[in-house]
Tab-separated table of C-alpha atoms in Angstrom:
chain	number	residue	atom	x	y	z
A	1	MET	CA	1.680	14.081	-12.732
A	2	SER	CA	0.060	10.947	-14.083
A	3	SER	CA	-3.498	10.792	-15.248
A	4	ILE	CA	-5.800	8.224	-13.665
A	5	ARG	CA	-5.460	6.044	-16.763
A	6	ASP	CA	-1.709	5.656	-16.392
A	7	SER	CA	-1.359	5.860	-12.602
A	8	PHE	CA	0.683	2.919	-11.376
A	9	ILE	CA	-0.151	1.438	-7.967
A	10	LEU	CA	2.000	-1.035	-6.048
A	11	VAL	CA	0.043	-3.400	-3.798
A	12	VAL	CA	2.113	-5.114	-1.079
A	13	GLU	CA	-0.109	-7.710	0.583
A	14	ASP	CA	0.688	-11.293	1.601
A	15	GLU	CA	-2.915	-12.548	1.531
A	16	PRO	CA	-3.799	-13.657	-2.034
A	17	GLY	CA	-7.522	-12.967	-1.582
A	18	MET	CA	-6.894	-9.406	-0.415
A	19	ARG	CA	-4.463	-8.782	-3.314
A	20	ARG	CA	-7.070	-10.075	-5.760
A	21	GLY	CA	-9.781	-7.912	-4.198
A	22	LEU	CA	-7.646	-4.763	-4.342
A	23	ARG	CA	-6.725	-5.469	-7.965
A	24	ARG	CA	-10.392	-5.949	-8.919
A	25	VAL	CA	-11.356	-2.624	-7.344
A	26	LEU	CA	-8.429	-0.689	-8.814
A	27	MET	CA	-8.219	-2.141	-12.360
A	28	PRO	CA	-9.241	-0.364	-14.490
A	29	PRO	CA	-8.621	2.567	-14.551
A	30	TYR	CA	-5.356	2.112	-12.616
A	31	LEU	CA	-2.388	-0.079	-13.464
A	32	VAL	CA	-1.544	-2.407	-10.566
A	33	LYS	CA	1.599	-4.349	-9.663
A	34	GLU	CA	1.086	-6.920	-6.897
A	35	THR	CA	3.756	-8.172	-4.506
A	36	ALA	CA	3.524	-10.421	-1.451
A	37	SER	CA	6.681	-9.513	0.469
A	38	ILE	CA	9.142	-6.781	1.303
A	39	GLU	CA	11.742	-8.368	-0.957
A	40	GLU	CA	9.359	-8.377	-3.940
A	41	ALA	CA	8.198	-4.822	-3.201
A	42	LEU	CA	11.738	-3.423	-3.091
A	43	ALA	CA	12.584	-5.185	-6.356
A	44	ALA	CA	9.470	-3.639	-7.945
A	45	VAL	CA	10.407	-0.154	-6.676
A	46	ASN	CA	13.880	-0.585	-8.180
A	47	GLU	CA	12.357	-1.516	-11.555
A	48	SER	CA	9.379	0.855	-11.870
A	49	GLN	CA	8.147	4.277	-10.798
A	50	PHE	CA	4.885	4.116	-8.803
A	51	ASP	CA	2.366	6.839	-8.005
A	52	LEU	CA	0.976	5.084	-4.931
A	53	ALA	CA	1.751	2.052	-2.770
A	54	LEU	CA	-0.782	0.179	-0.640
A	55	VAL	CA	1.273	-1.618	2.006
A	56	ASP	CA	0.198	-4.158	4.600
A	57	VAL	CA	1.693	-3.393	8.017
A	58	ARG	CA	2.449	-7.052	8.769
A	59	LEU	CA	4.285	-8.982	6.082
A	60	PRO	CA	5.916	-12.415	6.301
A	61	ASP	CA	9.427	-10.990	5.906
A	62	GLY	CA	9.117	-7.815	7.965
A	63	ASP	CA	7.368	-4.629	8.904
A	64	GLY	CA	5.362	-2.433	6.528
A	65	TYR	CA	6.520	0.721	8.309
A	66	GLN	CA	10.156	-0.119	7.553
A	67	LEU	CA	9.244	-1.008	3.980
A	68	MET	CA	7.567	2.379	3.586
A	69	GLN	CA	10.777	4.130	4.673
A	70	ALA	CA	12.906	2.060	2.293
A	71	MET	CA	10.559	2.741	-0.633
A	72	LYS	CA	10.496	6.479	0.117
A	73	GLN	CA	14.307	6.542	0.056
A	74	LYS	CA	14.197	5.204	-3.490
A	75	GLN	CA	11.120	7.172	-4.594
A	76	PRO	CA	10.721	10.238	-2.326
A	77	ASP	CA	7.477	11.391	-3.983
A	78	LEU	CA	5.774	8.013	-3.519
A	79	ASP	CA	2.518	8.236	-1.562
A	80	VAL	CA	2.086	5.237	0.746
A	81	ILE	CA	-1.151	4.064	2.296
A	82	LEU	CA	-0.621	1.554	5.076
A	83	MET	CA	-3.263	-1.034	5.912
A	84	THR	CA	-3.876	-3.644	8.565
A	85	GLY	CA	-6.401	-6.278	9.514
A	86	SER	CA	-5.499	-5.984	13.182
A	87	THR	CA	-8.017	-4.091	15.281
A	88	SER	CA	-5.838	-3.802	18.388
A	89	GLU	CA	-4.597	-0.296	19.286
A	90	PRO	CA	-6.152	1.451	16.261
A	91	ASP	CA	-5.261	4.985	17.390
A	92	GLU	CA	-1.626	4.038	17.960
A	93	LYS	CA	-1.380	2.448	14.493
A	94	LEU	CA	-2.972	5.449	12.823
A	95	TYR	CA	-0.755	7.886	14.726
A	96	ARG	CA	2.449	5.954	13.964
A	97	SER	CA	1.526	5.726	10.286
A	98	LEU	CA	1.009	9.451	9.928
A	99	VAL	CA	4.078	10.395	11.997
A	100	GLU	CA	6.255	8.100	9.897
A	101	GLY	CA	5.047	9.703	6.665
A	102	ALA	CA	2.157	7.596	5.408
A	103	TYR	CA	-0.349	9.393	3.209
A	104	TYR	CA	-3.267	7.527	4.790
A	105	PHE	CA	-4.124	4.411	6.806
A	106	PHE	CA	-6.818	1.769	6.216
A	107	PHE	CA	-8.239	-0.925	8.436
A	108	LYS	CA	-9.236	-4.059	6.505
A	109	PRO	CA	-11.635	-4.838	5.086
A	110	ILE	CA	-11.399	-1.666	3.036
A	111	ASP	CA	-14.557	-0.065	1.731
A	112	ARG	CA	-14.492	0.061	-2.075
A	113	GLN	CA	-15.667	3.696	-2.301
A	114	VAL	CA	-13.124	4.860	0.290
A	115	LEU	CA	-10.313	3.062	-1.559
A	116	LEU	CA	-11.225	4.644	-4.881
A	117	ALA	CA	-11.518	8.103	-3.315
């Protein structure tokens, strides 16, 4: 198990402002790798071992739910938190996320204290 100081978090988010905001909240004490697409995220998972992934549900090259499954095939112990800015059908999104194996689910904007917890 990693300590907080060396925990490595993968952020998969296509919006540059949101990526920057997540990085500012998480660093330090966490190490953060940022990606903007499914392709970049899968390459990162092939290169490094992550403790946590924050994954946007809607990405320009596909679906965050499918990405979560692909990442978990490569790193079965990876905890994934899905996130979305869409407010339509919130219960359905939360339910699907948990059923498909997400650790947690956030609606954007994400409260800083909740993210760090």
